[in-house]
mmCIF file of C-alpha atoms in Angstrom:
data_model
loop_
_atom_site.group_PDB
_atom_site.id
_atom_site.type_symbol
_atom_site.label_atom_id
_atom_site.label_comp_id
_atom_site.label_asym_id
_atom_site.label_seq_id
_atom_site.Cartn_x
_atom_site.Cartn_y
_atom_site.Cartn_z
ATOM 1 C CA GLN A 1 -6.307 -16.331 -9.316
ATOM 2 C CA VAL A 2 -6.377 -12.549 -9.273
ATOM 3 C CA GLN A 3 -3.106 -10.758 -9.838
ATOM 4 C CA LEU A 4 -2.561 -7.197 -8.723
ATOM 5 C CA VAL A 5 0.270 -4.994 -9.909
ATOM 6 C CA GLU A 6 0.897 -1.547 -8.485
ATOM 7 C CA SER A 7 2.643 1.202 -10.366
ATOM 8 C CA GLY A 8 3.202 4.923 -10.143
ATOM 9 C CA GLY A 9 5.308 5.016 -7.025
ATOM 10 C CA GLY A 10 8.361 7.173 -6.722
ATOM 11 C CA SER A 11 9.665 10.300 -5.099
ATOM 12 C CA VAL A 12 7.545 13.374 -4.653
ATOM 13 C CA GLN A 13 8.032 16.656 -2.853
ATOM 14 C CA ALA A 14 6.059 17.460 0.250
ATOM 15 C CA GLY A 15 2.851 19.165 -0.734
ATOM 16 C CA GLY A 16 2.912 17.554 -4.134
ATOM 17 C CA SER A 17 0.788 14.902 -5.747
ATOM 18 C CA LEU A 18 1.195 11.394 -7.014
ATOM 19 C CA ARG A 19 -1.152 8.856 -8.519
ATOM 20 C CA LEU A 20 -0.764 5.169 -7.935
ATOM 21 C CA SER A 21 -2.346 2.566 -10.141
ATOM 22 C CA CYS A 22 -3.268 -1.016 -9.464
ATOM 23 C CA ALA A 23 -3.919 -3.215 -12.451
ATOM 24 C CA ALA A 24 -5.874 -6.374 -11.774
ATOM 25 C CA SER A 25 -6.400 -9.513 -13.753
ATOM 26 C CA GLY A 26 -9.665 -11.376 -13.945
ATOM 27 C CA ARG A 27 -13.038 -10.558 -15.376
ATOM 28 C CA THR A 28 -14.570 -10.559 -11.893
ATOM 29 C CA PHE A 29 -12.509 -7.574 -10.797
ATOM 30 C CA SER A 30 -15.556 -5.353 -10.519
ATOM 31 C CA SER A 31 -17.097 -7.599 -7.873
ATOM 32 C CA TYR A 32 -14.272 -7.001 -5.407
ATOM 33 C CA THR A 33 -13.752 -4.280 -2.916
ATOM 34 C CA MET A 34 -10.306 -2.862 -3.516
ATOM 35 C CA GLY A 35 -8.201 -1.576 -0.694
ATOM 36 C CA TRP A 36 -5.049 0.438 -0.385
ATOM 37 C CA PHE A 37 -2.666 -0.168 2.478
ATOM 38 C CA ARG A 38 0.728 1.183 3.333
ATOM 39 C CA GLN A 39 3.648 0.203 5.469
ATOM 40 C CA ALA A 40 6.314 2.589 6.660
ATOM 41 C CA PRO A 41 9.669 1.431 8.024
ATOM 42 C CA GLY A 42 9.306 0.116 11.546
ATOM 43 C CA LYS A 43 5.537 0.269 11.438
ATOM 44 C CA GLU A 44 2.765 -2.207 10.857
ATOM 45 C CA ARG A 45 0.862 -2.224 7.628
ATOM 46 C CA GLU A 46 -2.077 0.115 7.895
ATOM 47 C CA PHE A 47 -5.299 0.732 6.076
ATOM 48 C CA VAL A 48 -5.391 3.729 3.761
ATOM 49 C CA GLY A 49 -8.718 3.449 2.028
ATOM 50 C CA ARG A 50 -11.020 1.250 0.021
ATOM 51 C CA ILE A 51 -13.497 1.350 -2.804
ATOM 52 C CA SER A 52 -16.356 -1.067 -3.302
ATOM 53 C CA TRP A 53 -17.516 -2.560 -6.561
ATOM 54 C CA SER A 54 -20.247 0.071 -6.600
ATOM 55 C CA GLY A 55 -17.795 2.914 -6.122
ATOM 56 C CA THR A 56 -18.355 3.643 -2.458
ATOM 57 C CA THR A 57 -15.171 4.871 -0.813
ATOM 58 C CA TYR A 58 -13.889 5.022 2.718
ATOM 59 C CA TYR A 59 -10.652 6.487 4.006
ATOM 60 C CA ALA A 60 -8.473 6.394 7.048
ATOM 61 C CA ASP A 61 -8.483 9.626 9.013
ATOM 62 C CA SER A 62 -4.816 10.145 8.234
ATOM 63 C CA VAL A 63 -5.495 10.570 4.524
ATOM 64 C CA LYS A 64 -9.070 11.774 4.474
ATOM 65 C CA GLY A 65 -9.436 14.882 2.374
ATOM 66 C CA ARG A 66 -6.062 14.376 0.724
ATOM 67 C CA PHE A 67 -6.287 11.007 -0.981
ATOM 68 C CA THR A 68 -8.897 9.856 -3.435
ATOM 69 C CA ILE A 69 -9.558 6.319 -4.567
ATOM 70 C CA SER A 70 -11.260 5.567 -7.832
ATOM 71 C CA ARG A 71 -11.669 2.592 -10.089
ATOM 72 C CA ASP A 72 -12.149 1.920 -13.744
ATOM 73 C CA ASN A 73 -13.762 -1.476 -14.003
ATOM 74 C CA ALA A 74 -13.490 -1.499 -17.776
ATOM 75 C CA LYS A 75 -9.725 -1.263 -17.397
ATOM 76 C CA ASN A 76 -9.565 -3.491 -14.325
ATOM 77 C CA THR A 77 -7.691 -0.732 -12.577
ATOM 78 C CA VAL A 78 -7.975 1.075 -9.283
ATOM 79 C CA TYR A 79 -6.237 4.346 -8.506
ATOM 80 C CA LEU A 80 -4.977 6.150 -5.475
ATOM 81 C CA GLN A 81 -4.658 9.868 -6.062
ATOM 82 C CA MET A 82 -2.401 11.326 -3.416
ATOM 83 C CA ASN A 83 -2.515 15.070 -2.898
ATOM 84 C CA SER A 84 -0.842 17.324 -0.361
ATOM 85 C CA VAL A 85 1.523 14.568 0.606
ATOM 86 C CA ASN A 86 3.713 14.848 3.662
ATOM 87 C CA ALA A 87 6.580 12.920 5.192
ATOM 88 C CA GLU A 88 4.202 10.613 7.035
ATOM 89 C CA ASP A 89 2.966 9.357 3.680
ATOM 90 C CA THR A 90 6.327 7.794 2.927
ATOM 91 C CA ALA A 91 5.727 4.062 2.774
ATOM 92 C CA VAL A 92 5.347 1.074 0.562
ATOM 93 C CA TYR A 93 1.826 1.150 -0.794
ATOM 94 C CA PHE A 94 -0.082 -2.036 -1.452
ATOM 95 C CA CYS A 95 -3.178 -2.713 -3.437
ATOM 96 C CA ALA A 96 -5.382 -5.538 -2.233
ATOM 97 C CA ALA A 97 -8.711 -7.147 -2.998
ATOM 98 C CA THR A 98 -11.418 -8.658 -0.850
ATOM 99 C CA SER A 99 -14.808 -10.186 -1.471
ATOM 100 C CA HIS A 100 -16.103 -8.337 1.575
ATOM 101 C CA PHE A 101 -18.252 -5.359 0.749
ATOM 102 C CA GLN A 102 -16.603 -3.313 3.440
ATOM 103 C CA SER A 103 -13.448 -4.091 5.336
ATOM 104 C CA SER A 104 -10.460 -2.254 6.682
ATOM 105 C CA GLN A 105 -8.856 -5.401 8.011
ATOM 106 C CA ILE A 106 -5.720 -6.786 6.439
ATOM 107 C CA TYR A 107 -6.758 -10.367 7.041
ATOM 108 C CA ASP A 108 -9.905 -9.926 4.971
ATOM 109 C CA TYR A 109 -7.928 -9.133 1.860
ATOM 110 C CA VAL A 110 -7.049 -12.225 -0.105
ATOM 111 C CA TYR A 111 -5.137 -10.821 -3.044
ATOM 112 C CA TRP A 112 -2.204 -8.464 -2.767
ATOM 113 C CA GLY A 113 0.079 -6.630 -5.093
ATOM 114 C CA GLN A 114 3.818 -6.500 -4.633
ATOM 115 C CA GLY A 115 3.800 -2.946 -3.361
ATOM 116 C CA THR A 116 5.218 0.272 -4.715
ATOM 117 C CA GLN A 117 7.463 2.670 -2.845
ATOM 118 C CA VAL A 118 6.370 6.243 -2.258
ATOM 119 C CA THR A 119 8.936 8.601 -0.823
ATOM 120 C CA VAL A 120 8.022 12.126 0.161
ATOM 121 C CA SER A 121 10.945 14.499 0.298
ATOM 122 C CA SER A 122 11.155 17.828 2.048
#
């Protein structure tokens, strides 16, 4: 079973930056597409972005140009670099894994981390 643990969440000022990390267990980590999702209070969990095992990335329009996803397969870790954050970025951020090459659907992701809170202050 793959275990995912997010870290790096916290409070950040609007316009600032924050980097989230997701550490994964399992030697087969590199074969998974890794996704980032977020859930704000009163809202459904939404897709943020994903990165395939080959490094191909895709982002939701809401974060495109501001967030960057990368992965270090040697360290079994995926990152979410958040730049130019705003109040709408406040949410619990989740790391997840899927065997699908490309998916933005929550139900396709089998493994999930516990989430890490990101709060953007003004």
